[in-house]
């Protein structure tokens, strides 16, 4: 067996377990993990970040579907909101993939590091938007907000929950409903972003790749991430999640600094 398959499996289990334990997007773990593994495998350095981000979005497709299905069975997904956000999310994810294809791998590392810093600060401070009552004319915000969330997500390889949940909380959704609806919103982002990285990526001549998507990693990480999420969810009932989040936030800061150092 290819030893890297074991590494991909471990990465998937860790990403899935952390997602289930702390409700974070797997992309925060998967992208740095893939960057390291692809570097060790000797991938073309000039496209390292592109392949990691594109493959992360492809991995999110099955994990997002698994998550949204679980939330849907509990009746927690606000599908009207999902349908209103989806066009902007998909358009934005395609835009993000296009921007990523134009940027250098080092610039993408820097952008991802800055995103990690923002998430870490939010986790450390526990900052949340002030809740407000949704207004009838709020629907005008859905398209531009969806485009922004989708573009950032497509650019850094995440499902968008770190932005979608605060937006839904600001609109007056309760946290469980916001998390469930955000999980469903991750699927259109992942599908559109994956298609973008497939179409805009370089032709390597290898059947293991479609554009910037590396399928061996996608399949193994995706399967084990889906398997790891329920395990993390069970741990959430027995571990001090608030303290673990602060520890994880510090780890994100370290990873972000490391990415910045490797980008120069």
PDB file of N, CA and C in Angstrom, residues 171-262:
ATOM      1  N   UNK A 171     -28.844  37.767  11.116  1.00  0.00           N
ATOM      2  CA  UNK A 171     -30.207  37.872  10.593  1.00  0.00           C
ATOM      3  C   UNK A 171     -31.265  37.363  11.564  1.00  0.00           C
ATOM      4  N   UNK A 172     -30.845  36.869  12.733  1.00  0.00           N
ATOM      5  CA  UNK A 172     -31.815  36.463  13.739  1.00  0.00           C
ATOM      6  C   UNK A 172     -32.007  34.969  13.890  1.00  0.00           C
ATOM      7  N   UNK A 173     -31.249  34.164  13.163  1.00  0.00           N
ATOM      8  CA  UNK A 173     -31.368  32.721  13.316  1.00  0.00           C
ATOM      9  C   UNK A 173     -30.759  32.287  14.648  1.00  0.00           C
ATOM     10  N   UNK A 174     -31.369  31.285  15.265  1.00  0.00           N
ATOM     11  CA  UNK A 174     -30.766  30.684  16.443  1.00  0.00           C
ATOM     12  C   UNK A 174     -29.575  29.842  16.012  1.00  0.00           C
ATOM     13  N   UNK A 175     -28.609  29.641  16.925  1.00  0.00           N
ATOM     14  CA  UNK A 175     -27.358  28.984  16.557  1.00  0.00           C
ATOM     15  C   UNK A 175     -27.550  27.599  15.935  1.00  0.00           C
ATOM     16  N   UNK A 176     -28.371  26.693  16.499  1.00  0.00           N
ATOM     17  CA  UNK A 176     -28.519  25.372  15.877  1.00  0.00           C
ATOM     18  C   UNK A 176     -29.033  25.445  14.439  1.00  0.00           C
ATOM     19  N   UNK A 177     -29.988  26.358  14.210  1.00  0.00           N
ATOM     20  CA  UNK A 177     -30.548  26.524  12.862  1.00  0.00           C
ATOM     21  C   UNK A 177     -29.503  27.147  11.933  1.00  0.00           C
ATOM     22  N   UNK A 178     -28.717  28.077  12.432  1.00  0.00           N
ATOM     23  CA  UNK A 178     -27.680  28.721  11.626  1.00  0.00           C
ATOM     24  C   UNK A 178     -26.608  27.718  11.223  1.00  0.00           C
ATOM     25  N   UNK A 179     -26.185  26.868  12.164  1.00  0.00           N
ATOM     26  CA  UNK A 179     -25.160  25.868  11.872  1.00  0.00           C
ATOM     27  C   UNK A 179     -25.666  24.868  10.843  1.00  0.00           C
ATOM     28  N   UNK A 180     -26.893  24.405  11.009  1.00  0.00           N
ATOM     29  CA  UNK A 180     -27.469  23.422  10.084  1.00  0.00           C
ATOM     30  C   UNK A 180     -27.624  24.009   8.680  1.00  0.00           C
ATOM     31  N   UNK A 181     -28.119  25.231   8.605  1.00  0.00           N
ATOM     32  CA  UNK A 181     -28.309  25.879   7.303  1.00  0.00           C
ATOM     33  C   UNK A 181     -26.974  26.168   6.646  1.00  0.00           C
ATOM     34  N   UNK A 182     -25.992  26.557   7.441  1.00  0.00           N
ATOM     35  CA  UNK A 182     -24.650  26.796   6.921  1.00  0.00           C
ATOM     36  C   UNK A 182     -24.051  25.518   6.354  1.00  0.00           C
ATOM     37  N   UNK A 183     -24.293  24.381   7.017  1.00  0.00           N
ATOM     38  CA  UNK A 183     -23.787  23.100   6.530  1.00  0.00           C
ATOM     39  C   UNK A 183     -24.339  22.800   5.142  1.00  0.00           C
ATOM     40  N   UNK A 184     -25.621  23.104   4.940  1.00  0.00           N
ATOM     41  CA  UNK A 184     -26.224  22.890   3.620  1.00  0.00           C
ATOM     42  C   UNK A 184     -25.644  23.844   2.589  1.00  0.00           C
ATOM     43  N   UNK A 185     -25.303  25.061   3.004  1.00  0.00           N
ATOM     44  CA  UNK A 185     -24.727  26.046   2.079  1.00  0.00           C
ATOM     45  C   UNK A 185     -23.327  25.646   1.628  1.00  0.00           C
ATOM     46  N   UNK A 186     -22.653  24.782   2.399  1.00  0.00           N
ATOM     47  CA  UNK A 186     -21.318  24.352   2.012  1.00  0.00           C
ATOM     48  C   UNK A 186     -21.307  23.514   0.747  1.00  0.00           C
ATOM     49  N   UNK A 187     -22.419  22.826   0.447  1.00  0.00           N
ATOM     50  CA  UNK A 187     -22.447  21.947  -0.723  1.00  0.00           C
ATOM     51  C   UNK A 187     -22.371  22.720  -2.044  1.00  0.00           C
ATOM     52  N   UNK A 188     -23.208  23.750  -2.289  1.00  0.00           N
ATOM     53  CA  UNK A 188     -23.073  24.499  -3.546  1.00  0.00           C
ATOM     54  C   UNK A 188     -21.716  25.184  -3.682  1.00  0.00           C
ATOM     55  N   UNK A 189     -21.139  25.644  -2.568  1.00  0.00           N
ATOM     56  CA  UNK A 189     -19.799  26.230  -2.622  1.00  0.00           C
ATOM     57  C   UNK A 189     -18.794  25.197  -3.098  1.00  0.00           C
ATOM     58  N   UNK A 190     -18.847  24.000  -2.486  1.00  0.00           N
ATOM     59  CA  UNK A 190     -17.880  22.954  -2.808  1.00  0.00           C
ATOM     60  C   UNK A 190     -18.027  22.472  -4.244  1.00  0.00           C
ATOM     61  N   UNK A 191     -19.256  22.292  -4.696  1.00  0.00           N
ATOM     62  CA  UNK A 191     -19.480  21.812  -6.068  1.00  0.00           C
ATOM     63  C   UNK A 191     -18.975  22.823  -7.082  1.00  0.00           C
ATOM     64  N   UNK A 192     -19.372  24.090  -6.917  1.00  0.00           N
ATOM     65  CA  UNK A 192     -18.949  25.120  -7.873  1.00  0.00           C
ATOM     66  C   UNK A 192     -17.451  25.336  -7.825  1.00  0.00           C
ATOM     67  N   UNK A 193     -16.880  25.376  -6.610  1.00  0.00           N
ATOM     68  CA  UNK A 193     -15.441  25.570  -6.483  1.00  0.00           C
ATOM     69  C   UNK A 193     -14.655  24.429  -7.099  1.00  0.00           C
ATOM     70  N   UNK A 194     -15.114  23.201  -6.881  1.00  0.00           N
ATOM     71  CA  UNK A 194     -14.445  22.036  -7.459  1.00  0.00           C
ATOM     72  C   UNK A 194     -14.462  22.098  -8.985  1.00  0.00           C
ATOM     73  N   UNK A 195     -15.619  22.416  -9.550  1.00  0.00           N
ATOM     74  CA  UNK A 195     -15.721  22.538 -11.007  1.00  0.00           C
ATOM     75  C   UNK A 195     -14.769  23.608 -11.528  1.00  0.00           C
ATOM     76  N   UNK A 196     -14.687  24.718 -10.804  1.00  0.00           N
ATOM     77  CA  UNK A 196     -13.786  25.789 -11.217  1.00  0.00           C
ATOM     78  C   UNK A 196     -12.338  25.339 -11.240  1.00  0.00           C
ATOM     79  N   UNK A 197     -11.892  24.659 -10.184  1.00  0.00           N
ATOM     80  CA  UNK A 197     -10.496  24.198 -10.118  1.00  0.00           C
ATOM     81  C   UNK A 197     -10.237  23.071 -11.113  1.00  0.00           C
ATOM     82  N   UNK A 198     -11.255  22.304 -11.446  1.00  0.00           N
ATOM     83  CA  UNK A 198     -11.098  21.268 -12.477  1.00  0.00           C
ATOM     84  C   UNK A 198     -10.882  21.889 -13.855  1.00  0.00           C
ATOM     85  N   UNK A 199     -11.679  22.909 -14.149  1.00  0.00           N
ATOM     86  CA  UNK A 199     -11.645  23.510 -15.486  1.00  0.00           C
ATOM     87  C   UNK A 199     -10.477  24.470 -15.673  1.00  0.00           C
ATOM     88  N   UNK A 200     -10.066  25.137 -14.586  1.00  0.00           N
ATOM     89  CA  UNK A 200      -9.035  26.169 -14.704  1.00  0.00           C
ATOM     90  C   UNK A 200      -7.633  25.651 -14.428  1.00  0.00           C
ATOM     91  N   UNK A 201      -7.516  24.409 -13.971  1.00  0.00           N
ATOM     92  CA  UNK A 201      -6.218  23.858 -13.615  1.00  0.00           C
ATOM     93  C   UNK A 201      -5.383  23.464 -14.819  1.00  0.00           C
ATOM     94  N   UNK A 202      -4.106  23.241 -14.565  1.00  0.00           N
ATOM     95  CA  UNK A 202      -3.170  22.833 -15.602  1.00  0.00           C
ATOM     96  C   UNK A 202      -3.375  21.362 -15.943  1.00  0.00           C
ATOM     97  N   UNK A 203      -3.193  21.011 -17.232  1.00  0.00           N
ATOM     98  CA  UNK A 203      -3.266  19.620 -17.664  1.00  0.00           C
ATOM     99  C   UNK A 203      -1.917  18.951 -17.390  1.00  0.00           C
ATOM    100  N   UNK A 204      -1.903  18.007 -16.431  1.00  0.00           N
ATOM    101  CA  UNK A 204      -0.652  17.355 -16.059  1.00  0.00           C
ATOM    102  C   UNK A 204      -0.367  16.109 -16.881  1.00  0.00           C
ATOM    103  N   UNK A 205      -1.365  15.637 -17.604  1.00  0.00           N
ATOM    104  CA  UNK A 205      -1.179  14.405 -18.367  1.00  0.00           C
ATOM    105  C   UNK A 205      -1.332  13.157 -17.514  1.00  0.00           C
ATOM    106  N   UNK A 206      -1.669  13.315 -16.240  1.00  0.00           N
ATOM    107  CA  UNK A 206      -1.841  12.187 -15.330  1.00  0.00           C
ATOM    108  C   UNK A 206      -3.318  11.962 -15.055  1.00  0.00           C
ATOM    109  N   UNK A 207      -3.734  10.698 -15.056  1.00  0.00           N
ATOM    110  CA  UNK A 207      -5.134  10.382 -14.780  1.00  0.00           C
ATOM    111  C   UNK A 207      -5.490  10.624 -13.303  1.00  0.00           C
ATOM    112  N   UNK A 208      -4.484  10.808 -12.452  1.00  0.00           N
ATOM    113  CA  UNK A 208      -4.750  11.077 -11.035  1.00  0.00           C
ATOM    114  C   UNK A 208      -5.246  12.504 -10.822  1.00  0.00           C
ATOM    115  N   UNK A 209      -5.069  13.350 -11.834  1.00  0.00           N
ATOM    116  CA  UNK A 209      -5.454  14.757 -11.724  1.00  0.00           C
ATOM    117  C   UNK A 209      -6.564  15.084 -12.717  1.00  0.00           C
ATOM    118  N   UNK A 210      -7.441  15.988 -12.310  1.00  0.00           N
ATOM    119  CA  UNK A 210      -8.316  16.699 -13.239  1.00  0.00           C
ATOM    120  C   UNK A 210      -8.137  18.172 -12.911  1.00  0.00           C
ATOM    121  N   UNK A 211      -7.405  18.884 -13.736  1.00  0.00           N
ATOM    122  CA  UNK A 211      -7.069  20.260 -13.406  1.00  0.00           C
ATOM    123  C   UNK A 211      -6.245  20.303 -12.133  1.00  0.00           C
ATOM    124  N   UNK A 212      -6.750  21.064 -11.131  1.00  0.00           N
ATOM    125  CA  UNK A 212      -6.052  21.178  -9.853  1.00  0.00           C
ATOM    126  C   UNK A 212      -6.610  20.220  -8.794  1.00  0.00           C
ATOM    127  N   UNK A 213      -7.324  19.189  -9.200  1.00  0.00           N
ATOM    128  CA  UNK A 213      -7.886  18.217  -8.266  1.00  0.00           C
ATOM    129  C   UNK A 213      -7.054  16.933  -8.315  1.00  0.00           C
ATOM    130  N   UNK A 214      -6.543  16.506  -7.157  1.00  0.00           N
ATOM    131  CA  UNK A 214      -5.770  15.262  -7.067  1.00  0.00           C
ATOM    132  C   UNK A 214      -6.671  14.206  -6.436  1.00  0.00           C
ATOM    133  N   UNK A 215      -7.191  13.293  -7.273  1.00  0.00           N
ATOM    134  CA  UNK A 215      -8.250  12.387  -6.859  1.00  0.00           C
ATOM    135  C   UNK A 215      -7.859  11.370  -5.789  1.00  0.00           C
ATOM    136  N   UNK A 216      -6.646  10.800  -5.816  1.00  0.00           N
ATOM    137  CA  UNK A 216      -6.289   9.858  -4.730  1.00  0.00           C
ATOM    138  C   UNK A 216      -6.457  10.475  -3.339  1.00  0.00           C
ATOM    139  N   UNK A 217      -6.038  11.735  -3.190  1.00  0.00           N
ATOM    140  CA  UNK A 217      -6.197  12.408  -1.895  1.00  0.00           C
ATOM    141  C   UNK A 217      -7.667  12.687  -1.616  1.00  0.00           C
ATOM    142  N   UNK A 218      -8.399  13.111  -2.632  1.00  0.00           N
ATOM    143  CA  UNK A 218      -9.815  13.448  -2.450  1.00  0.00           C
ATOM    144  C   UNK A 218     -10.601  12.244  -1.947  1.00  0.00           C
ATOM    145  N   UNK A 219     -10.382  11.093  -2.579  1.00  0.00           N
ATOM    146  CA  UNK A 219     -11.155   9.900  -2.225  1.00  0.00           C
ATOM    147  C   UNK A 219     -10.839   9.437  -0.803  1.00  0.00           C
ATOM    148  N   UNK A 220      -9.544   9.304  -0.489  1.00  0.00           N
ATOM    149  CA  UNK A 220      -9.169   8.759   0.821  1.00  0.00           C
ATOM    150  C   UNK A 220      -9.505   9.735   1.946  1.00  0.00           C
ATOM    151  N   UNK A 221      -9.109  10.997   1.789  1.00  0.00           N
ATOM    152  CA  UNK A 221      -9.402  11.980   2.840  1.00  0.00           C
ATOM    153  C   UNK A 221     -10.908  12.133   3.009  1.00  0.00           C
ATOM    154  N   UNK A 222     -11.643  12.189   1.898  1.00  0.00           N
ATOM    155  CA  UNK A 222     -13.090  12.370   1.959  1.00  0.00           C
ATOM    156  C   UNK A 222     -13.785  11.240   2.695  1.00  0.00           C
ATOM    157  N   UNK A 223     -13.418  10.003   2.385  1.00  0.00           N
ATOM    158  CA  UNK A 223     -14.044   8.849   3.042  1.00  0.00           C
ATOM    159  C   UNK A 223     -13.780   8.865   4.542  1.00  0.00           C
ATOM    160  N   UNK A 224     -12.529   9.086   4.930  1.00  0.00           N
ATOM    161  CA  UNK A 224     -12.189   9.027   6.350  1.00  0.00           C
ATOM    162  C   UNK A 224     -12.684  10.261   7.106  1.00  0.00           C
ATOM    163  N   UNK A 225     -12.852  11.385   6.425  1.00  0.00           N
ATOM    164  CA  UNK A 225     -13.435  12.561   7.081  1.00  0.00           C
ATOM    165  C   UNK A 225     -14.898  12.305   7.429  1.00  0.00           C
ATOM    166  N   UNK A 226     -15.622  11.655   6.516  1.00  0.00           N
ATOM    167  CA  UNK A 226     -17.026  11.306   6.779  1.00  0.00           C
ATOM    168  C   UNK A 226     -17.116  10.327   7.944  1.00  0.00           C
ATOM    169  N   UNK A 227     -16.169   9.376   8.012  1.00  0.00           N
ATOM    170  CA  UNK A 227     -16.167   8.402   9.097  1.00  0.00           C
ATOM    171  C   UNK A 227     -15.766   9.038  10.429  1.00  0.00           C
ATOM    172  N   UNK A 228     -14.891  10.043  10.378  1.00  0.00           N
ATOM    173  CA  UNK A 228     -14.394  10.652  11.606  1.00  0.00           C
ATOM    174  C   UNK A 228     -15.350  11.627  12.257  1.00  0.00           C
ATOM    175  N   UNK A 229     -16.250  12.233  11.476  1.00  0.00           N
ATOM    176  CA  UNK A 229     -17.149  13.255  12.019  1.00  0.00           C
ATOM    177  C   UNK A 229     -18.052  12.732  13.140  1.00  0.00           C
ATOM    178  N   UNK A 230     -18.701  11.570  12.993  1.00  0.00           N
ATOM    179  CA  UNK A 230     -19.538  11.075  14.109  1.00  0.00           C
ATOM    180  C   UNK A 230     -18.735  10.804  15.375  1.00  0.00           C
ATOM    181  N   UNK A 231     -17.493  10.348  15.218  1.00  0.00           N
ATOM    182  CA  UNK A 231     -16.630  10.107  16.369  1.00  0.00           C
ATOM    183  C   UNK A 231     -16.375  11.413  17.119  1.00  0.00           C
ATOM    184  N   UNK A 232     -16.080  12.483  16.381  1.00  0.00           N
ATOM    185  CA  UNK A 232     -15.869  13.782  17.007  1.00  0.00           C
ATOM    186  C   UNK A 232     -17.120  14.299  17.679  1.00  0.00           C
ATOM    187  N   UNK A 233     -18.279  14.059  17.053  1.00  0.00           N
ATOM    188  CA  UNK A 233     -19.544  14.519  17.628  1.00  0.00           C
ATOM    189  C   UNK A 233     -19.808  13.833  18.965  1.00  0.00           C
ATOM    190  N   UNK A 234     -19.452  12.547  19.064  1.00  0.00           N
ATOM    191  CA  UNK A 234     -19.640  11.834  20.333  1.00  0.00           C
ATOM    192  C   UNK A 234     -18.693  12.389  21.407  1.00  0.00           C
ATOM    193  N   UNK A 235     -17.454  12.705  21.011  1.00  0.00           N
ATOM    194  CA  UNK A 235     -16.498  13.251  21.963  1.00  0.00           C
ATOM    195  C   UNK A 235     -16.954  14.602  22.504  1.00  0.00           C
ATOM    196  N   UNK A 236     -17.712  15.339  21.684  1.00  0.00           N
ATOM    197  CA  UNK A 236     -18.147  16.682  22.071  1.00  0.00           C
ATOM    198  C   UNK A 236     -18.981  16.667  23.347  1.00  0.00           C
ATOM    199  N   UNK A 237     -19.608  15.518  23.645  1.00  0.00           N
ATOM    200  CA  UNK A 237     -20.452  15.430  24.841  1.00  0.00           C
ATOM    201  C   UNK A 237     -19.643  15.088  26.097  1.00  0.00           C
ATOM    202  N   UNK A 238     -18.370  14.754  25.909  1.00  0.00           N
ATOM    203  CA  UNK A 238     -17.559  14.305  27.042  1.00  0.00           C
ATOM    204  C   UNK A 238     -16.299  15.137  27.269  1.00  0.00           C
ATOM    205  N   UNK A 239     -16.003  16.080  26.388  1.00  0.00           N
ATOM    206  CA  UNK A 239     -14.784  16.867  26.498  1.00  0.00           C
ATOM    207  C   UNK A 239     -15.112  18.352  26.643  1.00  0.00           C
ATOM    208  N   UNK A 240     -14.218  19.124  27.263  1.00  0.00           N
ATOM    209  CA  UNK A 240     -14.444  20.579  27.419  1.00  0.00           C
ATOM    210  C   UNK A 240     -14.187  21.308  26.099  1.00  0.00           C
ATOM    211  N   UNK A 241     -15.209  21.354  25.244  1.00  0.00           N
ATOM    212  CA  UNK A 241     -15.049  21.863  23.880  1.00  0.00           C
ATOM    213  C   UNK A 241     -14.563  23.313  23.876  1.00  0.00           C
ATOM    214  N   UNK A 242     -15.040  24.139  24.819  1.00  0.00           N
ATOM    215  CA  UNK A 242     -14.643  25.546  24.822  1.00  0.00           C
ATOM    216  C   UNK A 242     -13.140  25.693  25.018  1.00  0.00           C
ATOM    217  N   UNK A 243     -12.570  24.867  25.895  1.00  0.00           N
ATOM    218  CA  UNK A 243     -11.118  24.917  26.112  1.00  0.00           C
ATOM    219  C   UNK A 243     -10.365  24.364  24.907  1.00  0.00           C
ATOM    220  N   UNK A 244     -10.910  23.301  24.301  1.00  0.00           N
ATOM    221  CA  UNK A 244     -10.274  22.712  23.125  1.00  0.00           C
ATOM    222  C   UNK A 244     -10.260  23.705  21.966  1.00  0.00           C
ATOM    223  N   UNK A 245     -11.317  24.503  21.847  1.00  0.00           N
ATOM    224  CA  UNK A 245     -11.367  25.490  20.774  1.00  0.00           C
ATOM    225  C   UNK A 245     -10.254  26.519  20.922  1.00  0.00           C
ATOM    226  N   UNK A 246      -9.992  26.928  22.138  1.00  0.00           N
ATOM    227  CA  UNK A 246      -8.923  27.904  22.362  1.00  0.00           C
ATOM    228  C   UNK A 246      -7.560  27.288  22.037  1.00  0.00           C
ATOM    229  N   UNK A 247      -7.369  26.030  22.407  1.00  0.00           N
ATOM    230  CA  UNK A 247      -6.129  25.345  22.051  1.00  0.00           C
ATOM    231  C   UNK A 247      -5.982  25.197  20.553  1.00  0.00           C
ATOM    232  N   UNK A 248      -7.084  24.872  19.882  1.00  0.00           N
ATOM    233  CA  UNK A 248      -7.052  24.736  18.426  1.00  0.00           C
ATOM    234  C   UNK A 248      -6.773  26.078  17.766  1.00  0.00           C
ATOM    235  N   UNK A 249      -7.328  27.146  18.329  1.00  0.00           N
ATOM    236  CA  UNK A 249      -7.082  28.483  17.787  1.00  0.00           C
ATOM    237  C   UNK A 249      -5.596  28.822  17.843  1.00  0.00           C
ATOM    238  N   UNK A 250      -4.944  28.467  18.952  1.00  0.00           N
ATOM    239  CA  UNK A 250      -3.499  28.702  19.056  1.00  0.00           C
ATOM    240  C   UNK A 250      -2.746  27.890  18.004  1.00  0.00           C
ATOM    241  N   UNK A 251      -3.204  26.670  17.749  1.00  0.00           N
ATOM    242  CA  UNK A 251      -2.581  25.850  16.714  1.00  0.00           C
ATOM    243  C   UNK A 251      -2.750  26.504  15.340  1.00  0.00           C
ATOM    244  N   UNK A 252      -3.925  27.075  15.087  1.00  0.00           N
ATOM    245  CA  UNK A 252      -4.151  27.761  13.806  1.00  0.00           C
ATOM    246  C   UNK A 252      -3.180  28.926  13.641  1.00  0.00           C
ATOM    247  N   UNK A 253      -2.921  29.651  14.736  1.00  0.00           N
ATOM    248  CA  UNK A 253      -1.968  30.755  14.678  1.00  0.00           C
ATOM    249  C   UNK A 253      -0.573  30.250  14.312  1.00  0.00           C
ATOM    250  N   UNK A 254      -0.171  29.124  14.904  1.00  0.00           N
ATOM    251  CA  UNK A 254       1.143  28.550  14.607  1.00  0.00           C
ATOM    252  C   UNK A 254       1.214  28.119  13.139  1.00  0.00           C
ATOM    253  N   UNK A 255       0.166  27.454  12.669  1.00  0.00           N
ATOM    254  CA  UNK A 255       0.135  27.017  11.267  1.00  0.00           C
ATOM    255  C   UNK A 255       0.178  28.219  10.336  1.00  0.00           C
ATOM    256  N   UNK A 256      -0.570  29.279  10.691  1.00  0.00           N
ATOM    257  CA  UNK A 256      -0.566  30.485   9.863  1.00  0.00           C
ATOM    258  C   UNK A 256       0.805  31.110   9.764  1.00  0.00           C
ATOM    259  N   UNK A 257       1.502  31.200  10.899  1.00  0.00           N
ATOM    260  CA  UNK A 257       2.859  31.751  10.892  1.00  0.00           C
ATOM    261  C   UNK A 257       3.777  30.885  10.041  1.00  0.00           C
ATOM    262  N   UNK A 258       3.625  29.567  10.173  1.00  0.00           N
ATOM    263  CA  UNK A 258       4.450  28.643   9.386  1.00  0.00           C
ATOM    264  C   UNK A 258       4.216  28.838   7.882  1.00  0.00           C
ATOM    265  N   UNK A 259       2.974  29.011   7.503  1.00  0.00           N
ATOM    266  CA  UNK A 259       2.657  29.242   6.079  1.00  0.00           C
ATOM    267  C   UNK A 259       3.269  30.539   5.584  1.00  0.00           C
ATOM    268  N   UNK A 260       3.199  31.582   6.410  1.00  0.00           N
ATOM    269  CA  UNK A 260       3.807  32.861   6.021  1.00  0.00           C
ATOM    270  C   UNK A 260       5.312  32.713   5.826  1.00  0.00           C
ATOM    271  N   UNK A 261       5.947  31.952   6.712  1.00  0.00           N
ATOM    272  CA  UNK A 261       7.402  31.771   6.608  1.00  0.00           C
ATOM    273  C   UNK A 261       7.783  30.992   5.347  1.00  0.00           C
ATOM    274  N   UNK A 262       6.990  30.009   4.986  1.00  0.00           N
ATOM    275  CA  UNK A 262       7.312  29.210   3.786  1.00  0.00           C
ATOM    276  C   UNK A 262       6.979  29.949   2.506  1.00  0.00           C
TER     277      UNK A 262
END
